[in-house]
C-alpha cells in the first residue's frame, strides 16, 4: 500500500516537473541567458563610445583639466586604432564579415535554425554599429588633427552614443518581437 502511494506521488512530481520544463525550455529565445547577453551587449556598446567610457566623457565636460586630457588622449588612441584596422584590413574584414553574416542569416531565417536567428539578431545590428563607429572615427580624426576642443570631441562622441542607443533599442525591440513570436509558435500550449 505504502509503495503504491509513493509511486503515485513520484509520478505526480515528475508530471509537474515535466510541465515546468515544457514551459521553460532551453531554446535560445526562451533562455534567460540569451536575454541577459543581449542586454549586456547593448549596454556595453552604448557605454564605451569608440572605446571611451561615457562617464569619462561626462566628467571631462564637467571638470576639464586632466580628465579632459585623458578623454582626448583615449579618444585619439582609439580613433587611430579603429582607422588603422579599417585601412589595413578593411577589405578582408568586409569580405569575411559579409560571408559570416550571410551564413548566419541564411541558416537562421531560411533554414530556420533558432540559435542562428538569435545570433543574427545580435550581430547584424552590431555590424551596423561597427560601420557607424568607423564613420565617426574618420570624422573625429579630422577634429583631433587640429587643436581639439573638449566640448567638440565630447559632442561628437555623445552624438555617436545616441546613434548606437537608437540602433540598440530598435534591435532589442525587433529581437523581443521575434522571440515572442517564436515562443508562441513553438509553445506546448498553442
mmCIF file of C-alpha atoms in Angstrom:
data_model
loop_
_atom_site.group_PDB
_atom_site.id
_atom_site.type_symbol
_atom_site.label_atom_id
_atom_site.label_comp_id
_atom_site.label_asym_id
_atom_site.label_seq_id
_atom_site.Cartn_x
_atom_site.Cartn_y
_atom_site.Cartn_z
ATOM 1 C CA UNK A 1 0.000 0.000 0.000
ATOM 2 C CA UNK A 2 2.691 2.462 1.024
ATOM 3 C CA UNK A 3 4.736 1.602 -2.072
ATOM 4 C CA UNK A 4 1.815 2.418 -4.379
ATOM 5 C CA UNK A 5 1.277 5.802 -2.672
ATOM 6 C CA UNK A 6 4.929 6.685 -3.080
ATOM 7 C CA UNK A 7 4.829 5.796 -6.763
ATOM 8 C CA UNK A 8 1.731 7.926 -7.321
ATOM 9 C CA UNK A 9 3.312 10.909 -5.553
ATOM 10 C CA UNK A 10 6.541 10.415 -7.505
ATOM 11 C CA UNK A 11 4.523 10.227 -10.733
ATOM 12 C CA UNK A 12 2.727 13.488 -9.907
ATOM 13 C CA UNK A 13 6.044 15.164 -9.068
ATOM 14 C CA UNK A 14 7.506 14.022 -12.392
ATOM 15 C CA UNK A 15 4.408 15.281 -14.234
ATOM 16 C CA UNK A 16 4.739 18.706 -12.581
ATOM 17 C CA UNK A 17 8.466 18.858 -13.349
ATOM 18 C CA UNK A 18 7.830 17.781 -16.940
ATOM 19 C CA UNK A 19 5.194 20.518 -17.307
ATOM 20 C CA UNK A 20 7.595 23.121 -15.880
ATOM 21 C CA UNK A 21 10.406 22.006 -18.208
ATOM 22 C CA UNK A 22 7.980 22.067 -21.165
ATOM 23 C CA UNK A 23 7.034 25.652 -20.342
ATOM 24 C CA UNK A 24 10.598 26.807 -19.621
ATOM 25 C CA UNK A 25 12.671 25.019 -22.204
ATOM 26 C CA UNK A 26 16.220 25.938 -23.065
ATOM 27 C CA UNK A 27 15.845 27.174 -26.629
ATOM 28 C CA UNK A 28 17.511 30.477 -27.471
ATOM 29 C CA UNK A 29 14.576 32.868 -27.205
ATOM 30 C CA UNK A 30 13.147 31.276 -24.070
ATOM 31 C CA UNK A 31 16.525 31.141 -22.359
ATOM 32 C CA UNK A 32 17.165 33.791 -19.728
ATOM 33 C CA UNK A 33 20.901 33.800 -20.509
ATOM 34 C CA UNK A 34 20.234 34.902 -24.079
ATOM 35 C CA UNK A 35 18.301 37.951 -22.883
ATOM 36 C CA UNK A 36 20.980 38.772 -20.325
ATOM 37 C CA UNK A 37 23.642 38.529 -23.062
ATOM 38 C CA UNK A 38 21.537 40.793 -25.301
ATOM 39 C CA UNK A 39 21.176 43.420 -22.558
ATOM 40 C CA UNK A 40 24.878 43.289 -21.639
ATOM 41 C CA UNK A 41 25.888 43.547 -25.313
ATOM 42 C CA UNK A 42 23.877 46.693 -25.929
ATOM 43 C CA UNK A 43 24.651 48.357 -22.608
ATOM 44 C CA UNK A 44 28.372 47.784 -23.208
ATOM 45 C CA UNK A 45 28.122 49.041 -26.791
ATOM 46 C CA UNK A 46 26.473 52.257 -25.647
ATOM 47 C CA UNK A 47 28.723 52.790 -22.618
ATOM 48 C CA UNK A 48 32.051 52.550 -24.440
ATOM 49 C CA UNK A 49 31.812 55.203 -27.141
ATOM 50 C CA UNK A 50 34.649 54.391 -29.566
ATOM 51 C CA UNK A 51 36.428 52.842 -26.578
ATOM 52 C CA UNK A 52 35.954 55.902 -24.374
ATOM 53 C CA UNK A 53 33.792 55.249 -21.288
ATOM 54 C CA UNK A 54 30.746 57.514 -21.204
ATOM 55 C CA UNK A 55 31.360 58.550 -17.591
ATOM 56 C CA UNK A 56 34.799 59.872 -18.643
ATOM 57 C CA UNK A 57 33.148 61.984 -21.353
ATOM 58 C CA UNK A 58 30.695 63.453 -18.854
ATOM 59 C CA UNK A 59 33.437 64.186 -16.289
ATOM 60 C CA UNK A 60 35.666 65.746 -18.985
ATOM 61 C CA UNK A 61 32.887 68.135 -19.987
ATOM 62 C CA UNK A 62 32.132 68.994 -16.383
ATOM 63 C CA UNK A 63 35.606 69.254 -14.844
ATOM 64 C CA UNK A 64 38.067 69.813 -17.687
ATOM 65 C CA UNK A 65 41.753 69.730 -16.791
ATOM 66 C CA UNK A 66 43.492 66.344 -16.537
ATOM 67 C CA UNK A 67 40.228 64.431 -17.005
ATOM 68 C CA UNK A 68 39.632 66.243 -20.299
ATOM 69 C CA UNK A 69 43.190 65.472 -21.392
ATOM 70 C CA UNK A 70 42.609 61.806 -20.559
ATOM 71 C CA UNK A 71 39.439 61.760 -22.637
ATOM 72 C CA UNK A 72 41.158 63.421 -25.597
ATOM 73 C CA UNK A 73 44.116 61.040 -25.346
ATOM 74 C CA UNK A 74 41.899 57.954 -25.119
ATOM 75 C CA UNK A 75 39.724 59.151 -27.989
ATOM 76 C CA UNK A 76 42.812 59.856 -30.097
ATOM 77 C CA UNK A 77 44.328 56.429 -29.423
ATOM 78 C CA UNK A 78 41.083 54.591 -30.194
ATOM 79 C CA UNK A 79 40.379 56.627 -33.328
ATOM 80 C CA UNK A 80 43.850 55.823 -34.691
ATOM 81 C CA UNK A 81 43.415 52.146 -33.779
ATOM 82 C CA UNK A 82 39.979 51.839 -35.415
ATOM 83 C CA UNK A 83 41.070 53.652 -38.559
ATOM 84 C CA UNK A 84 44.307 51.694 -38.904
ATOM 85 C CA UNK A 85 42.361 48.430 -38.689
ATOM 86 C CA UNK A 86 39.898 49.761 -41.241
ATOM 87 C CA UNK A 87 42.621 50.917 -43.618
ATOM 88 C CA UNK A 88 44.917 47.895 -43.332
ATOM 89 C CA UNK A 89 42.393 45.072 -43.157
ATOM 90 C CA UNK A 90 39.171 46.749 -44.246
ATOM 91 C CA UNK A 91 38.613 44.789 -47.445
ATOM 92 C CA UNK A 92 39.429 41.455 -45.825
ATOM 93 C CA UNK A 93 37.282 42.190 -42.791
ATOM 94 C CA UNK A 94 34.408 43.285 -45.020
ATOM 95 C CA UNK A 95 34.572 40.075 -47.043
ATOM 96 C CA UNK A 96 34.830 37.808 -44.002
ATOM 97 C CA UNK A 97 32.121 39.679 -42.089
ATOM 98 C CA UNK A 98 29.805 39.665 -45.108
ATOM 99 C CA UNK A 99 30.284 35.938 -45.548
ATOM 100 C CA UNK A 100 29.694 35.173 -41.866
ATOM 101 C CA UNK A 101 26.687 37.472 -41.569
ATOM 102 C CA UNK A 102 25.167 35.991 -44.721
ATOM 103 C CA UNK A 103 25.793 32.478 -43.429
ATOM 104 C CA UNK A 104 24.170 33.234 -40.075
ATOM 105 C CA UNK A 105 21.158 34.951 -41.654
ATOM 106 C CA UNK A 106 20.609 32.131 -44.169
ATOM 107 C CA UNK A 107 20.978 29.443 -41.510
ATOM 108 C CA UNK A 108 18.627 31.299 -39.204
ATOM 109 C CA UNK A 109 15.881 32.589 -41.429
ATOM 110 C CA UNK A 110 15.988 30.280 -44.457
ATOM 111 C CA UNK A 111 16.829 27.007 -42.695
ATOM 112 C CA UNK A 112 15.021 28.111 -39.509
ATOM 113 C CA UNK A 113 17.773 27.350 -37.006
ATOM 114 C CA UNK A 114 16.719 29.193 -33.863
ATOM 115 C CA UNK A 115 20.240 29.580 -32.495
ATOM 116 C CA UNK A 116 21.391 31.193 -35.759
ATOM 117 C CA UNK A 117 18.375 33.526 -35.621
ATOM 118 C CA UNK A 118 19.324 34.538 -32.081
ATOM 119 C CA UNK A 119 22.939 35.181 -33.058
ATOM 120 C CA UNK A 120 21.884 37.092 -36.186
ATOM 121 C CA UNK A 121 19.607 39.364 -34.169
ATOM 122 C CA UNK A 122 22.641 40.396 -32.109
ATOM 123 C CA UNK A 123 25.486 40.548 -34.638
ATOM 124 C CA UNK A 124 23.707 42.119 -37.623
ATOM 125 C CA UNK A 125 22.858 45.332 -35.729
ATOM 126 C CA UNK A 126 26.316 45.284 -34.128
ATOM 127 C CA UNK A 127 27.874 45.260 -37.593
ATOM 128 C CA UNK A 128 25.891 48.422 -38.302
ATOM 129 C CA UNK A 129 27.318 49.922 -35.117
ATOM 130 C CA UNK A 130 30.784 48.968 -36.367
ATOM 131 C CA UNK A 131 30.188 50.929 -39.559
ATOM 132 C CA UNK A 132 28.873 53.893 -37.558
ATOM 133 C CA UNK A 133 31.995 53.727 -35.388
ATOM 134 C CA UNK A 134 34.240 53.733 -38.443
ATOM 135 C CA UNK A 135 32.441 56.779 -39.848
ATOM 136 C CA UNK A 136 32.608 58.618 -36.515
ATOM 137 C CA UNK A 137 36.295 57.744 -36.140
ATOM 138 C CA UNK A 138 37.014 59.244 -39.570
ATOM 139 C CA UNK A 139 35.170 62.402 -38.559
ATOM 140 C CA UNK A 140 36.995 62.586 -35.229
ATOM 141 C CA UNK A 141 40.375 62.120 -36.931
ATOM 142 C CA UNK A 142 39.919 65.471 -38.652
ATOM 143 C CA UNK A 143 38.836 67.171 -35.431
ATOM 144 C CA UNK A 144 41.687 65.663 -33.398
ATOM 145 C CA UNK A 145 44.298 66.590 -36.038
ATOM 146 C CA UNK A 146 43.655 70.267 -35.346
ATOM 147 C CA UNK A 147 43.842 71.603 -31.819
ATOM 148 C CA UNK A 148 40.779 69.783 -30.465
ATOM 149 C CA UNK A 149 38.334 71.352 -28.066
ATOM 150 C CA UNK A 150 36.974 69.087 -25.369
ATOM 151 C CA UNK A 151 33.409 70.200 -25.996
ATOM 152 C CA UNK A 152 33.590 69.434 -29.739
ATOM 153 C CA UNK A 153 35.032 65.954 -29.223
ATOM 154 C CA UNK A 154 32.565 65.225 -26.420
ATOM 155 C CA UNK A 155 29.657 66.364 -28.590
ATOM 156 C CA UNK A 156 30.714 64.049 -31.434
ATOM 157 C CA UNK A 157 31.132 61.124 -29.038
ATOM 158 C CA UNK A 158 27.751 61.756 -27.405
ATOM 159 C CA UNK A 159 26.055 62.007 -30.804
ATOM 160 C CA UNK A 160 27.633 58.672 -31.713
ATOM 161 C CA UNK A 161 26.397 57.191 -28.418
ATOM 162 C CA UNK A 162 22.844 58.319 -29.160
ATOM 163 C CA UNK A 163 23.071 56.655 -32.598
ATOM 164 C CA UNK A 164 24.305 53.426 -31.008
ATOM 165 C CA UNK A 165 21.492 53.567 -28.458
ATOM 166 C CA UNK A 166 18.924 54.078 -31.229
ATOM 167 C CA UNK A 167 20.259 51.055 -33.121
ATOM 168 C CA UNK A 168 20.277 49.079 -29.864
ATOM 169 C CA UNK A 169 16.693 49.999 -28.982
ATOM 170 C CA UNK A 170 15.470 49.005 -32.438
ATOM 171 C CA UNK A 171 17.452 45.763 -32.269
ATOM 172 C CA UNK A 172 16.097 44.894 -28.827
ATOM 173 C CA UNK A 173 12.513 45.623 -29.924
ATOM 174 C CA UNK A 174 12.848 43.517 -33.069
ATOM 175 C CA UNK A 175 14.527 40.718 -31.105
ATOM 176 C CA UNK A 176 11.825 40.797 -28.424
ATOM 177 C CA UNK A 177 9.035 40.675 -31.006
ATOM 178 C CA UNK A 178 10.718 37.872 -32.945
ATOM 179 C CA UNK A 179 11.461 35.958 -29.736
ATOM 180 C CA UNK A 180 7.849 36.255 -28.554
ATOM 181 C CA UNK A 181 6.636 35.118 -31.970
ATOM 182 C CA UNK A 182 8.964 32.111 -31.859
ATOM 183 C CA UNK A 183 7.978 31.218 -28.303
ATOM 184 C CA UNK A 184 4.261 31.490 -29.055
ATOM 185 C CA UNK A 185 4.643 29.500 -32.263
ATOM 186 C CA UNK A 186 6.537 26.684 -30.548
ATOM 187 C CA UNK A 187 4.648 26.805 -27.247
ATOM 188 C CA UNK A 188 3.276 23.490 -25.946
ATOM 189 C CA UNK A 189 0.112 25.373 -25.001
ATOM 190 C CA UNK A 190 -0.564 26.588 -28.549
#
